[in-house]
Amino acid sequence: MNIPIYQIAYKIGIHPTELAKIVRDGDVTGEVPGNNPQSKDAWVDLLSLRNYYVWIFEKGQISEMTYQKAIRHIDNAIKQQK
């Protein structure tokens, strides 16, 4: 379940450049061709992104409100793709 980075980044409270960095670092499955996170070809896997947010929440790196907002938007995007 892939979604363009520019479509999900702001909804989950992160800048597309930051999400692209997470993808390039290998924390989330995706692709950022030409290092351009605004490209329509730059994508992220929703299930991988959801797991990443669970992981950083469990580590205490984000607040519960940020976590719940991100999970809600990711789950809504997953439902729309089915």
Tab-separated table of C-alpha atoms in Angstrom:
chain	number	residue	atom	x	y	z
A	1	MET	CA	0.000	0.000	0.000
A	2	ASN	CA	1.984	2.911	-1.311
A	3	ILE	CA	1.099	6.593	-1.168
A	4	PRO	CA	2.970	9.612	-2.517
A	5	ILE	CA	4.964	11.323	0.205
A	6	TYR	CA	3.439	14.714	-0.506
A	7	GLN	CA	-0.084	13.334	0.086
A	8	ILE	CA	0.532	11.959	3.587
A	9	ALA	CA	3.399	13.968	5.101
A	10	TYR	CA	1.554	17.096	6.219
A	11	LYS	CA	-1.459	15.093	7.381
A	12	ILE	CA	0.695	13.193	9.870
A	13	GLY	CA	2.468	16.351	11.021
A	14	ILE	CA	5.818	16.009	9.305
A	15	HIS	CA	7.445	17.924	6.454
A	16	PRO	CA	7.890	15.935	3.216
A	17	THR	CA	11.654	16.516	3.390
A	18	GLU	CA	11.778	14.910	6.851
A	19	LEU	CA	9.699	11.947	5.684
A	20	ALA	CA	11.988	11.544	2.672
A	21	LYS	CA	14.979	11.474	5.040
A	22	ILE	CA	13.316	8.709	7.072
A	23	VAL	CA	12.801	6.742	3.842
A	24	ARG	CA	16.410	7.305	2.721
A	25	ASP	CA	17.689	6.251	6.161
A	26	GLY	CA	15.846	2.943	5.742
A	27	ASP	CA	13.508	3.343	8.714
A	28	VAL	CA	10.468	3.244	6.414
A	29	THR	CA	9.980	1.433	3.120
A	30	GLY	CA	9.664	3.771	0.160
A	31	GLU	CA	11.494	5.530	-2.610
A	32	VAL	CA	12.621	9.115	-3.206
A	33	PRO	CA	13.926	9.374	-6.782
A	34	GLY	CA	16.279	12.265	-7.370
A	35	ASN	CA	16.125	13.255	-3.676
A	36	ASN	CA	12.902	15.158	-4.457
A	37	PRO	CA	10.240	14.433	-1.819
A	38	GLN	CA	7.733	16.615	-3.703
A	39	SER	CA	7.976	14.375	-6.777
A	40	LYS	CA	4.882	12.378	-7.685
A	41	ASP	CA	7.183	9.358	-7.954
A	42	ALA	CA	8.340	9.651	-4.312
A	43	TRP	CA	6.325	7.184	-2.230
A	44	VAL	CA	6.133	5.574	1.177
A	45	ASP	CA	4.577	2.280	2.265
A	46	LEU	CA	1.672	2.964	4.640
A	47	LEU	CA	2.082	-0.173	6.754
A	48	SER	CA	5.786	0.510	7.183
A	49	LEU	CA	5.014	4.123	8.112
A	50	ARG	CA	2.413	2.970	10.648
A	51	ASN	CA	4.924	0.578	12.236
A	52	TYR	CA	7.503	3.373	12.362
A	53	TYR	CA	5.111	5.635	14.277
A	54	VAL	CA	4.305	2.843	16.736
A	55	TRP	CA	8.037	2.299	17.237
A	56	ILE	CA	8.940	5.950	17.860
A	57	PHE	CA	5.932	6.360	20.180
A	58	GLU	CA	7.031	3.357	22.227
A	59	LYS	CA	10.518	4.862	22.445
A	60	GLY	CA	8.987	8.092	23.786
A	61	GLN	CA	10.123	10.266	20.888
A	62	ILE	CA	6.644	11.662	20.123
A	63	SER	CA	3.680	12.639	22.256
A	64	GLU	CA	0.513	10.573	22.452
A	65	MET	CA	-1.465	13.261	20.626
A	66	THR	CA	1.010	13.321	17.728
A	67	TYR	CA	0.964	9.533	17.625
A	68	GLN	CA	-2.841	9.289	17.583
A	69	LYS	CA	-3.129	11.927	14.859
A	70	ALA	CA	-0.594	10.164	12.651
A	71	ILE	CA	-2.138	6.719	13.151
A	72	ARG	CA	-5.624	8.065	12.392
A	73	HIS	CA	-4.495	9.606	9.093
A	74	ILE	CA	-2.456	6.546	8.116
A	75	ASP	CA	-5.395	4.219	8.869
A	76	ASN	CA	-7.741	6.438	6.837
A	77	ALA	CA	-5.332	6.335	3.885
A	78	ILE	CA	-5.141	2.539	4.149
A	79	LYS	CA	-8.951	2.274	4.133
A	80	GLN	CA	-9.177	4.513	1.059
A	81	GLN	CA	-6.780	2.284	-0.870
A	82	LYS	CA	-8.752	-0.914	-0.227
